[in-house]
Short mmCIF file of C-alpha atoms in Angstrom, two decimals:
data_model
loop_
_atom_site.label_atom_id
_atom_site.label_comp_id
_atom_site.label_asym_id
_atom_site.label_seq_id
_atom_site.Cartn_x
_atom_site.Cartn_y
_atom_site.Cartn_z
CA UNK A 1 1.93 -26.58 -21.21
CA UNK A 2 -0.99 -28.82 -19.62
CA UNK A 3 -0.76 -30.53 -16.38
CA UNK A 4 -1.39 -34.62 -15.80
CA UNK A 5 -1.89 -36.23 -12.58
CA UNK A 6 -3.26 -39.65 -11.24
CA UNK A 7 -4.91 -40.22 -7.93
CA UNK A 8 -6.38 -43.40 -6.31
CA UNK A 9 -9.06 -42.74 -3.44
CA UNK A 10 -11.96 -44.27 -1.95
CA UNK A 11 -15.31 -43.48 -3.40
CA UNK A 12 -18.66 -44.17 -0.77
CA UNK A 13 -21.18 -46.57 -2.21
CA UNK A 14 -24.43 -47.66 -1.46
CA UNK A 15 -23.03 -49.61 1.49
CA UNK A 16 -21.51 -47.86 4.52
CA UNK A 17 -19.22 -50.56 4.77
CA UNK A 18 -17.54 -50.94 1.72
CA UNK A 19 -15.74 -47.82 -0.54
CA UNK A 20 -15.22 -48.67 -4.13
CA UNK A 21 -11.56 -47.30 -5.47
CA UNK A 22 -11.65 -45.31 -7.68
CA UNK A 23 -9.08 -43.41 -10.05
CA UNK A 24 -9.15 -39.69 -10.49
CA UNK A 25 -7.20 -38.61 -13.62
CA UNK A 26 -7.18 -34.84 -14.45
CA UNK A 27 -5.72 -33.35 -17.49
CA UNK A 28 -4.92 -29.59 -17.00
CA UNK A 29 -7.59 -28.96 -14.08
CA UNK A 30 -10.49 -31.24 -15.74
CA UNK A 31 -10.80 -34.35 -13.98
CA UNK A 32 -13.06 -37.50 -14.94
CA UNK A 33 -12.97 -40.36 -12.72
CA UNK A 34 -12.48 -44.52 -13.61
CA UNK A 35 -13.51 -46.94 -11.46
CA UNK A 36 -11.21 -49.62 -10.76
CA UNK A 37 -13.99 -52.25 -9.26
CA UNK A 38 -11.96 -52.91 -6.12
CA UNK A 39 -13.94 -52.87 -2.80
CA UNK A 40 -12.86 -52.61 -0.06
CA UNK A 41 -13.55 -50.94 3.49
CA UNK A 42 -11.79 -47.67 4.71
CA UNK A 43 -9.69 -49.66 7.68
CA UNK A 44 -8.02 -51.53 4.51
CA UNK A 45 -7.09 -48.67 2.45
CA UNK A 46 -3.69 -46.66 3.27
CA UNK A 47 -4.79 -42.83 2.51
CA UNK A 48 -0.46 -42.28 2.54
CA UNK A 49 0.63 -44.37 0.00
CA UNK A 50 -2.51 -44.26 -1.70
CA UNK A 51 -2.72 -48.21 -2.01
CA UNK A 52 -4.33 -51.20 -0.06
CA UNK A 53 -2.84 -51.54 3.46
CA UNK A 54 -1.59 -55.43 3.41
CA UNK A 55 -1.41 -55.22 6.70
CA UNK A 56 -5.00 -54.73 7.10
CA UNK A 57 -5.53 -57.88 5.92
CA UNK A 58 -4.69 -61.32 7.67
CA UNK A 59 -2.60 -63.82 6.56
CA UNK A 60 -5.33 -65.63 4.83
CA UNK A 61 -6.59 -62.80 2.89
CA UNK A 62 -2.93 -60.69 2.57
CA UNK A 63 -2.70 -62.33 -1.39
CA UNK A 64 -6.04 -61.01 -2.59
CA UNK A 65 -4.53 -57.61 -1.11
CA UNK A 66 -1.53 -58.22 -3.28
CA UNK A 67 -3.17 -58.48 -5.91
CA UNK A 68 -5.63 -55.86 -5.79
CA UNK A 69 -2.51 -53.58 -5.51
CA UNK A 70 -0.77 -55.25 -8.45
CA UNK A 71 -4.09 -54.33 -10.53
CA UNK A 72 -3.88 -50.62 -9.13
CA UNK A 73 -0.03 -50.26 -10.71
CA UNK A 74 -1.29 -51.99 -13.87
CA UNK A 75 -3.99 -48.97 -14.51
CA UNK A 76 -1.50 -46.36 -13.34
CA UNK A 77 1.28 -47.76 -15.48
CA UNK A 78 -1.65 -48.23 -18.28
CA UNK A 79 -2.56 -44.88 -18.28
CA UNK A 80 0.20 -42.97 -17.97
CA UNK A 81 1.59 -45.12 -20.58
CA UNK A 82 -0.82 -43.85 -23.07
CA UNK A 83 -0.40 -40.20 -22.24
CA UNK A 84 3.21 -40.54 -22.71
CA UNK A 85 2.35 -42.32 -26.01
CA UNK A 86 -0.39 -39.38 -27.03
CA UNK A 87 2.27 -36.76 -25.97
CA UNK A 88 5.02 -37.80 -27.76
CA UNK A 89 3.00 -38.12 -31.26
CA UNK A 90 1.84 -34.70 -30.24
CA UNK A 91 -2.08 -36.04 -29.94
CA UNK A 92 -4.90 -33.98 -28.09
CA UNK A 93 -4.69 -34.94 -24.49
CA UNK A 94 -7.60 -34.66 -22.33
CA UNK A 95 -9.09 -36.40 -19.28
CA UNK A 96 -12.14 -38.22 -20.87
CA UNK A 97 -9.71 -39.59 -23.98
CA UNK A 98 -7.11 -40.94 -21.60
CA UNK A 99 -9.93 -42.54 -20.23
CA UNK A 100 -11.57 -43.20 -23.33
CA UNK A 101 -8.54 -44.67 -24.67
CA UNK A 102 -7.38 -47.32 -21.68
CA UNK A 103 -10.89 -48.72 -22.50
CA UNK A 104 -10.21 -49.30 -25.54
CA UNK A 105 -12.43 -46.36 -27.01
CA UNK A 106 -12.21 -44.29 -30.13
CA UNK A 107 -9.67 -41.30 -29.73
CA UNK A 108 -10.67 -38.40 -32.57
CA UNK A 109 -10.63 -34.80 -32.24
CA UNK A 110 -13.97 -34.91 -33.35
CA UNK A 111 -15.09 -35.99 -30.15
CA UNK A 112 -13.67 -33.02 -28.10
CA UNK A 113 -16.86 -30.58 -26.83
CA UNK A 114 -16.76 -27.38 -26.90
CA UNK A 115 -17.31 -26.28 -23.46
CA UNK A 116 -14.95 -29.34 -22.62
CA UNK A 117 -12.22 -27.19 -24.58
CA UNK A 118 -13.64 -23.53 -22.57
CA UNK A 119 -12.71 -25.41 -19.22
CA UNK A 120 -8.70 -26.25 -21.29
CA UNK A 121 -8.57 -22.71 -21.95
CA UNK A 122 -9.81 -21.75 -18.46
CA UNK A 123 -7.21 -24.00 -16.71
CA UNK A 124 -4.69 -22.56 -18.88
CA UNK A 125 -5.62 -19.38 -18.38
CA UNK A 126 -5.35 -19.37 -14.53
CA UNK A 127 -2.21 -21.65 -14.75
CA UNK A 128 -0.38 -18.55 -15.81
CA UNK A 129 -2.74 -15.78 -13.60
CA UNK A 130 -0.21 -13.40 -12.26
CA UNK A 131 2.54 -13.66 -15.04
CA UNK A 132 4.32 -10.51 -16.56
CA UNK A 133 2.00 -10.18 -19.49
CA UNK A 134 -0.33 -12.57 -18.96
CA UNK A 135 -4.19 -12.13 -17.54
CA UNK A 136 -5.15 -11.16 -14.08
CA UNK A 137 -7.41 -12.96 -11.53
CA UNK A 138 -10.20 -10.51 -12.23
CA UNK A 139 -10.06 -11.49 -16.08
CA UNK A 140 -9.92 -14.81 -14.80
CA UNK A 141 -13.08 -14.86 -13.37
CA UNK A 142 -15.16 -12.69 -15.63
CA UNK A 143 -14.11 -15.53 -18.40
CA UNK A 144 -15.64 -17.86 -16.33
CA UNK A 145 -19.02 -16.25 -15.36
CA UNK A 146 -18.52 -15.80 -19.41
CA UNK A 147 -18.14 -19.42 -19.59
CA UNK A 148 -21.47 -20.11 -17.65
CA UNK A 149 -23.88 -18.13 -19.59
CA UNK A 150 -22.04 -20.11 -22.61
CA UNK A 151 -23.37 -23.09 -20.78
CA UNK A 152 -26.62 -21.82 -20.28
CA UNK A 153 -26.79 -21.07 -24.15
CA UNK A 154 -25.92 -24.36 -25.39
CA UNK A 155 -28.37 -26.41 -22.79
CA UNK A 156 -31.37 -23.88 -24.01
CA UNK A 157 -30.32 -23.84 -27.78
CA UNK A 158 -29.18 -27.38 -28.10
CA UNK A 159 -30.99 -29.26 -25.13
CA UNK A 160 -27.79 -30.93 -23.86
CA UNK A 161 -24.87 -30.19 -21.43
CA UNK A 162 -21.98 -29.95 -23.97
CA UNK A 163 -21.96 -29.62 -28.17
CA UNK A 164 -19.18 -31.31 -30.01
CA UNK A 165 -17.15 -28.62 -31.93
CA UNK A 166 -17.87 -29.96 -35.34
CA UNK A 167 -21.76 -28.80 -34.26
CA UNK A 168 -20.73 -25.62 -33.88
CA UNK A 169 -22.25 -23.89 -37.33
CA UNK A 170 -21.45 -20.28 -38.95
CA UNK A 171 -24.18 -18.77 -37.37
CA UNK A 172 -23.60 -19.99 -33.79
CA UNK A 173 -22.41 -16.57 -32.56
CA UNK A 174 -25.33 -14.87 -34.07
CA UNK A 175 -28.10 -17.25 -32.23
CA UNK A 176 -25.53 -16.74 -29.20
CA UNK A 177 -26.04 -12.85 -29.45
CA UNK A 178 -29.57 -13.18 -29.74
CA UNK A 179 -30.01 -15.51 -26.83
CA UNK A 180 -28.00 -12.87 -24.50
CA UNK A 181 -30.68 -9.72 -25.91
CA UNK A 182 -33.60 -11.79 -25.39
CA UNK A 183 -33.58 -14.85 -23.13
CA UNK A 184 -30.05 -14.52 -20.50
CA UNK A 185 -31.21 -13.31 -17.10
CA UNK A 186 -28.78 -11.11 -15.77
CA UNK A 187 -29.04 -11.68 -11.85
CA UNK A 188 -27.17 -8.23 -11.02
CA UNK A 189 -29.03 -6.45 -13.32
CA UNK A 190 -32.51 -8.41 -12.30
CA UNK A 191 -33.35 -8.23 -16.24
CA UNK A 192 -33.42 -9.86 -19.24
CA UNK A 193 -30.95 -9.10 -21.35
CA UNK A 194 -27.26 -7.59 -21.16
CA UNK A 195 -26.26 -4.75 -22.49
CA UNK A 196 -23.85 -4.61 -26.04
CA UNK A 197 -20.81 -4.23 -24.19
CA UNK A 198 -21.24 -7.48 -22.44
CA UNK A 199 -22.33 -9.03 -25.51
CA UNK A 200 -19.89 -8.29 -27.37
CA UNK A 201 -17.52 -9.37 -24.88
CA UNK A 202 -18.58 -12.89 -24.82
CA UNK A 203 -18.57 -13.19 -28.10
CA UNK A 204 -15.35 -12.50 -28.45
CA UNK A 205 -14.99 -14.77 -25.55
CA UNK A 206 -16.09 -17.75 -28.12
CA UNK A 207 -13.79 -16.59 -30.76
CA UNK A 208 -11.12 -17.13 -28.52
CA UNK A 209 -12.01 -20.40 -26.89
CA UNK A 210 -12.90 -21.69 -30.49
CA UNK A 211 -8.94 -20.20 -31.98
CA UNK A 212 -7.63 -21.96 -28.72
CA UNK A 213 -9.00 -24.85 -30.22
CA UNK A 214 -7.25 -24.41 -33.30
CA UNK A 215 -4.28 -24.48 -32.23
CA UNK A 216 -4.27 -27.29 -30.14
CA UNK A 217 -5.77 -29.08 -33.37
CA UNK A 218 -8.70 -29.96 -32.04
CA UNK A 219 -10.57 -28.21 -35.14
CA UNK A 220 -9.04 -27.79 -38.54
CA UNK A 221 -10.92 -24.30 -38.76
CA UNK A 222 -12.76 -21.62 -36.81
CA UNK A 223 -15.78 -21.80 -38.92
CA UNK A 224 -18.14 -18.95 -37.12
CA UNK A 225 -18.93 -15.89 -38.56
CA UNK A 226 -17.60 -12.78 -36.66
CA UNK A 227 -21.01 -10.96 -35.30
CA UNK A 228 -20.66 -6.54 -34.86
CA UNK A 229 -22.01 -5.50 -32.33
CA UNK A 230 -22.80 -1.66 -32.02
CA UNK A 231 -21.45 -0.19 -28.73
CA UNK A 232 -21.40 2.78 -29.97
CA UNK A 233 -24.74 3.20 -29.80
CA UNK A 234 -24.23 4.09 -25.96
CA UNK A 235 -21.83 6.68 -26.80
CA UNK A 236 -24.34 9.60 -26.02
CA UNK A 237 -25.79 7.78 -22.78
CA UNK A 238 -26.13 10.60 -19.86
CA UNK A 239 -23.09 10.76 -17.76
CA UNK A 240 -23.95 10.41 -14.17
CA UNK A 241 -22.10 12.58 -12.01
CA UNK A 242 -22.51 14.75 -8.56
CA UNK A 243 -22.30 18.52 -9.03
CA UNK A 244 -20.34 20.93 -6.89
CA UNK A 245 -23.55 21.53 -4.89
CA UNK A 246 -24.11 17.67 -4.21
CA UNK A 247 -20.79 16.99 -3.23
CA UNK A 248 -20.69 19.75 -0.65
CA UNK A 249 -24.19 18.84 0.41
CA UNK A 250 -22.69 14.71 0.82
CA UNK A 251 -19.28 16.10 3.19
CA UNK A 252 -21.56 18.42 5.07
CA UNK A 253 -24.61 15.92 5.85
CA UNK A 254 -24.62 13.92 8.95
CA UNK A 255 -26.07 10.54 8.55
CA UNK A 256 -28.69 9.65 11.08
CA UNK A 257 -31.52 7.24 12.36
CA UNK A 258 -34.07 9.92 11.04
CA UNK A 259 -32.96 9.72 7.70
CA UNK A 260 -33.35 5.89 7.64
CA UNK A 261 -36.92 6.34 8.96
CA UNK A 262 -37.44 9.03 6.62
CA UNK A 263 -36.80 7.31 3.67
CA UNK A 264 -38.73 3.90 5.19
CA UNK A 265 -35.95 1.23 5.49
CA UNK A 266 -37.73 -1.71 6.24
CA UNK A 267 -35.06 -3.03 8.58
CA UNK A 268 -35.34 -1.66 11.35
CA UNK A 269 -33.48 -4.35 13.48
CA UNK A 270 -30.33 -3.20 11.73
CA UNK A 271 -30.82 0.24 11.13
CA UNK A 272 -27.59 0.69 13.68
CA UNK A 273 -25.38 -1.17 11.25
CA UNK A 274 -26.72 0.03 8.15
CA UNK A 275 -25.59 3.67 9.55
CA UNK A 276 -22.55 2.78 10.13
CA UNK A 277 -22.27 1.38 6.87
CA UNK A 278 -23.14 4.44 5.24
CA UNK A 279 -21.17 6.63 6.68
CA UNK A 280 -18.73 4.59 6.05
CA UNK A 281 -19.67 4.34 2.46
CA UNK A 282 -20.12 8.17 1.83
CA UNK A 283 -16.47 8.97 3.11
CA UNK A 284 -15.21 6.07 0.94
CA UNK A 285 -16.90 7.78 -1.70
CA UNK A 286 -15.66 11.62 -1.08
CA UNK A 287 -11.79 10.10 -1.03
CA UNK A 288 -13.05 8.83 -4.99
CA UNK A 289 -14.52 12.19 -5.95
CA UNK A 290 -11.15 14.14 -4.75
CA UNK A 291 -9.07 11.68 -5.67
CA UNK A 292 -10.51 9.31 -8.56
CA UNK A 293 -9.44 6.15 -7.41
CA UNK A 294 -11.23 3.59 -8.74
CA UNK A 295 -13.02 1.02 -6.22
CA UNK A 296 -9.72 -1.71 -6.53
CA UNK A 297 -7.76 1.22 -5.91
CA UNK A 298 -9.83 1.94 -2.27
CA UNK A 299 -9.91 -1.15 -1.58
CA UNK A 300 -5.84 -1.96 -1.43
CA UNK A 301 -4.75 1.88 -0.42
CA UNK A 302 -2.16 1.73 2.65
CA UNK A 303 -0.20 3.76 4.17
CA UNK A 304 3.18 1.61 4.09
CA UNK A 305 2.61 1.21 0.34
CA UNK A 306 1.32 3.86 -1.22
CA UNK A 307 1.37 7.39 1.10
CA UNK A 308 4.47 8.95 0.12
CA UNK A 309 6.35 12.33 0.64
CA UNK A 310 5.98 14.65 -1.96
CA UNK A 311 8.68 17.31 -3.39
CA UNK A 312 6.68 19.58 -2.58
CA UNK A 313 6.26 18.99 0.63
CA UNK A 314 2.52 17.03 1.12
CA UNK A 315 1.46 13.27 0.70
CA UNK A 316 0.99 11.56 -2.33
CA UNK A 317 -0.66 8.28 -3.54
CA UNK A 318 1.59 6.67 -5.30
CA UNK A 319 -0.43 3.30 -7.07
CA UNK A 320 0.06 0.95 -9.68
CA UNK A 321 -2.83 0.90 -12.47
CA UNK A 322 -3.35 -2.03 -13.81
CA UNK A 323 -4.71 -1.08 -17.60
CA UNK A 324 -2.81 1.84 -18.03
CA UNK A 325 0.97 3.28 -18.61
CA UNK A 326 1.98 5.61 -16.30
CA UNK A 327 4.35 8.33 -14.98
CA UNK A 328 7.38 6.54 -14.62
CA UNK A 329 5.78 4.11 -16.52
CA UNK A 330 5.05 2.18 -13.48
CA UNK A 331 2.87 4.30 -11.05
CA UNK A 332 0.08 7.20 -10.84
CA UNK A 333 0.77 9.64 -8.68
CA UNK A 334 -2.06 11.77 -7.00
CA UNK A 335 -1.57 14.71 -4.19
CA UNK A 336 -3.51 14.05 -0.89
CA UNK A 337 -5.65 17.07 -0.70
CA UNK A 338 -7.29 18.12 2.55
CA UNK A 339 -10.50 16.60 2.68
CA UNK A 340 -9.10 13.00 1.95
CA UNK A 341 -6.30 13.50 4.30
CA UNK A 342 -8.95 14.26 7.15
CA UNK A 343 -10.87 11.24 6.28
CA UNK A 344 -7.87 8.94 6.34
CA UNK A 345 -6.78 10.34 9.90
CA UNK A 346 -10.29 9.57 10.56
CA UNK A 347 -10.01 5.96 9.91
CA UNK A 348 -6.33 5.36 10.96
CA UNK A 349 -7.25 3.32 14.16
CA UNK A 350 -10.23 1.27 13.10
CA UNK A 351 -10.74 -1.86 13.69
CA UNK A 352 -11.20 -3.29 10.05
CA UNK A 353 -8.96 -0.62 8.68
CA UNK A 354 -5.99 -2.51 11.15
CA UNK A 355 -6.73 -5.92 10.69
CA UNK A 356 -6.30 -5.03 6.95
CA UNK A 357 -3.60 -2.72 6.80
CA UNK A 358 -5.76 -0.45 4.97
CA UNK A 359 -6.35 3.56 4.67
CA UNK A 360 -9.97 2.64 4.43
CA UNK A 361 -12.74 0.25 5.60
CA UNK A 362 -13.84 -0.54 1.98
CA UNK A 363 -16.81 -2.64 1.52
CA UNK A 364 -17.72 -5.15 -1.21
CA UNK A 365 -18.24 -3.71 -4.11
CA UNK A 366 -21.81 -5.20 -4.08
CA UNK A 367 -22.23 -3.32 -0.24
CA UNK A 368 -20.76 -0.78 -1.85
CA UNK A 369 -23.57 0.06 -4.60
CA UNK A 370 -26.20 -0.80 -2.26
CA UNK A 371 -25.28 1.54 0.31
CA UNK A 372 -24.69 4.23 -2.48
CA UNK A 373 -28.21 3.96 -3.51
CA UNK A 374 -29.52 4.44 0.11
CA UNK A 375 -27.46 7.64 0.54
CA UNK A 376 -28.80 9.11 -3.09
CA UNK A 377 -32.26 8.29 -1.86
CA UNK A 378 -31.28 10.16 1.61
CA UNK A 379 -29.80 13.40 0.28
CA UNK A 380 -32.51 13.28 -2.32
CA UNK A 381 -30.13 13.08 -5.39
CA UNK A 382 -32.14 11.81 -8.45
CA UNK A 383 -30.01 9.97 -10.01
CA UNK A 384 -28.21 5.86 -9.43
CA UNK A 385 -24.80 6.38 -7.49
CA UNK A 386 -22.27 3.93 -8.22
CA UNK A 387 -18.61 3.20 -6.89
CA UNK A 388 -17.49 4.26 -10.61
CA UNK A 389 -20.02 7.93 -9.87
CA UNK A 390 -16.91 9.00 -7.74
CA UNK A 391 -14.22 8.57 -11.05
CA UNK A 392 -16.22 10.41 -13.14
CA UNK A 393 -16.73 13.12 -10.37
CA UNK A 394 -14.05 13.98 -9.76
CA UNK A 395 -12.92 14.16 -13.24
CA UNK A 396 -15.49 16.22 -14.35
CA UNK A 397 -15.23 18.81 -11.79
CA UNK A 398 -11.53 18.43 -11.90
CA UNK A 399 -11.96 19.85 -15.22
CA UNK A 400 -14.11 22.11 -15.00
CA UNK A 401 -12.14 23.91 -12.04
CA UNK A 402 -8.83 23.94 -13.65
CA UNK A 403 -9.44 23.48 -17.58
CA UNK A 404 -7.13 21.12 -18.18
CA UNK A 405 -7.98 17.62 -19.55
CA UNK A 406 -4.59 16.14 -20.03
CA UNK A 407 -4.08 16.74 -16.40
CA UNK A 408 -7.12 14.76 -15.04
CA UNK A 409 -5.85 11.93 -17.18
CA UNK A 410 -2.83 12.25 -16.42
CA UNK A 411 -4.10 11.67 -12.61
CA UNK A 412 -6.26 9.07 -13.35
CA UNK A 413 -3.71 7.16 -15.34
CA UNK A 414 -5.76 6.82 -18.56
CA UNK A 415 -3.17 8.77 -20.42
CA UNK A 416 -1.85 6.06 -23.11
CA UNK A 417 1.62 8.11 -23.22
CA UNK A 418 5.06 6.69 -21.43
CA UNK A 419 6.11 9.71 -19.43
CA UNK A 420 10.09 9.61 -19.43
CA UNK A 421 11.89 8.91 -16.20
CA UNK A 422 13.63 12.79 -16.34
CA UNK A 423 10.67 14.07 -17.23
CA UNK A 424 9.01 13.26 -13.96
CA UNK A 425 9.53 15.91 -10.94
CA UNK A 426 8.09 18.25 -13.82
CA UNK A 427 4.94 16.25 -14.34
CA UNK A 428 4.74 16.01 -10.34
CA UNK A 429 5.02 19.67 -9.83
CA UNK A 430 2.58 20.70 -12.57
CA UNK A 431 0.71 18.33 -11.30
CA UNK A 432 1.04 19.91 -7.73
CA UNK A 433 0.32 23.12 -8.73
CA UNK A 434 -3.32 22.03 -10.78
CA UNK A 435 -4.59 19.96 -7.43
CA UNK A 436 -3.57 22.64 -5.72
CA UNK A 437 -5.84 25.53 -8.10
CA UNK A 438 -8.42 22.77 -7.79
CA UNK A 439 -8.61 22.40 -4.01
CA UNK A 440 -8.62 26.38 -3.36
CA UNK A 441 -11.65 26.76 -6.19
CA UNK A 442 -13.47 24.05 -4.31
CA UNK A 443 -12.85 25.47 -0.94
CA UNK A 444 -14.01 28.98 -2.62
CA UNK A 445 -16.98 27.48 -3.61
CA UNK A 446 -17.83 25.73 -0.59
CA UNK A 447 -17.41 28.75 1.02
CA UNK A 448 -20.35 30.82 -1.44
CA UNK A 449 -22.18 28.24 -0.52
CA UNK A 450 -22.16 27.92 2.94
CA UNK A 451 -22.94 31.94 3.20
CA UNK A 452 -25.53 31.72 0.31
CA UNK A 453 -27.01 28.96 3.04
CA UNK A 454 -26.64 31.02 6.63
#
């Protein structure tokens, strides 16, 4: 269902003096604006009612107020009129052809633009953000950094702003995917060039904006062709991961001035703040590797929602994953083993962790990498940490410890099963009884290595 809405207000001109009214009308979160031709100056204009203040006036001049109020109902009525009209014949209904329409235009879904029609599915879209079933704010906005480089496409392809849909040819996903492999600059990447996973995501984004279409009748057909893209061929890409030995080198490490001037950070001014900030960062990062919550996952985590007491005994997470079914099917549960613990004690009373509510002081997730990369260049670790480095951590030395793969899913909620409500203290104690092999053969091997190092 769209949304309609009219709004009169006072537009600045080239003289200070006078504002020009001017009509606002906005069609499911895409607004054009009409102007009315009225003048007037701000003292005459009641912001309220949204309508010339007679009194304003004097007596002299009060019926040329009258009537420049009279002409402001006649556009309203006018308009809405028309949409009323379009809605009941079941027409396309869109900012620019109520516009286009009142003066006295051609209405035709030819005329509808295709990135006209991405900003109708957008509004749409986050009309309904936070529904049972529907999309959530961080699909929301990855659609519209989607919609952007779409944008971008069409004013380098086609040389304009917008394309009408009836010039969108078979082959416009194909230039599309060529465009994104050899001309898009990806500014968090600093490269040309996105990778087929990305690609292939926005050109499925198209396919969707272009079926929207369809059904709203703007288009009679989707006419594109449907482009493959290979992501498998990333399938056998290294997995990046800290060992045993690097993780127990990253708890055991204290972070220092020296290392900042060993590794040359040039800013020294902050090199106070920056430590914080990675220490920080690091213990952030150990709660991921013995835990394998993901970065949303750190960055909500508190104690009055999600620290519970276990059957048997200790704490437990208990979260909500977005993507995934879960235990009950609801929630992930995941023991609080000894080295998180300590680092939550650690950060019960500061300051940001307060003022949040939060088990952790969690940085951006840009902050996040950036600080990762500084503590990898630190320790000496050849290889690009990442907030996601901690997942994969701790899954594969999960495995590894305790050999058992449908367990680490099971903790990390990627298990596309529906675990049965009575079948849940079991899963909690077997899953109990795994964290708990895994955190003795960790502390067993920290403690090899700690001799092997005296």
């Amino acid at each position: 269902m769209y949304t309609f809405s009219l709004l009169f207000w006072l537009k600045k001109g080239r003289q200070p003096e006078t504002r020009t009214i001017s009509l606002r009308i906005t069609v499911s979160g895409i607004s054009v604006e009409y102007s009315t031709g009225i003048k007037i100056t701000p003292e005459q204009w009641d912001n309220e009612i949204k309508r010339v203040n007679l009194r304003a006036f004097s007596t002299k001049e009060r019926p040329l107020a009258v009537q420049h109020n009279k002409r402001l109902d006649e556009i309203e009525e006018g308009i809405r009129q028309i949409e009323k009209e379009f809605r009941i014949k079941k027409k396309t209904i869109t900012a620019q052809i109520l516009k286009d329409a009142y003066e006295g235009g051609a209405v035709t879904a030819k005329e509808m633009q295709f990135l006209e029609v991405f900003d109708i599915y957008l509004a749409e879209m986050e009309s309904k953000v936070g529904l049972v079933g529907e999309n959530s704010a961080e699909t929301l906005r990855t659609y519209k950094t989607r919609r952007l480089n779409v944008g971008d496409f069409v004013e380098s392809e086609f040389g304009k702003k917008d394309i009408y849909l009836s010039e969108i040819k078979k082959d416009f996903n194909e230039r599309f995917k060529l465009h994104l492999q050899t001309r898009h600059y990806c500014k968090q990447l600093k490269k040309i060039g996105l990778g087929f996973g990305q690609i292939k995501k926005h050109l499925e984004a198209v396919e969707k904006v272009l079926e929207f279409a369809q059904r709203r009748d703007y288009i009679q057909q989707v006419n594109i062709h449907k482009v493959t893209v290979k992501v498998h061929l990333f399938e056998n890409k290294e997995k990046v991961f800290l060992t045993n030995d690097e993780l127990i080198r990253l708890q055991n490490h204290t972070f220092t001035l020296e290392d900042l001037e060993r590794i040359g950070y040039p800013h020294a001014e902050r090199n106070d703040i920056v430590l914080q900030t990675i220490r920080e960062c690091a213990d952030c990062f150990i709660v991921g590797c013995w835990t394998g919550l993901a970065y949303s996952e750190q960055e909500i985590l508190n104690e009055q929602d999600h620290i519970h007491m276990g059957m048997d005994g200790r704490k437990w997470i208990k979260i909500i994953r977005k993507k995934q079914k879960h235990l009950n099917p609801k929630f992930t549960w995941i023991p609080i083993l000894q080295m998180p613990q300590q680092i939550f004690a650690k950060y019960k009373d500061h300051a940001l962790c307060q003022l949040k509510n939060r088990c952790l002081p969690v940085p951006s997730n840009a902050e996040y990498n950036r600080t990762l990369k500084l503590i990898s260049q630190i320790l000496g670790f050849n290889k690009l940490l990442t907030v996601h480095v901690a997942r994969k951590t701790f899954t594969t030395l999960f495995v590894n410890s305790v050999q058992n793969p449908q367990m680490a899913a099971l903790i990390l909620g990627d298990t596309e099963e529906v675990m049965k409500q009575h079948y849940l203290s079991v899963q909690h104690q077997t899953i109990s009884e795994k964290m708990g092999e895994f955190e003795r053969t960790m502390q067993e091997k920290q403690q090899e290595w700690v001799r092997k190092s005296s």
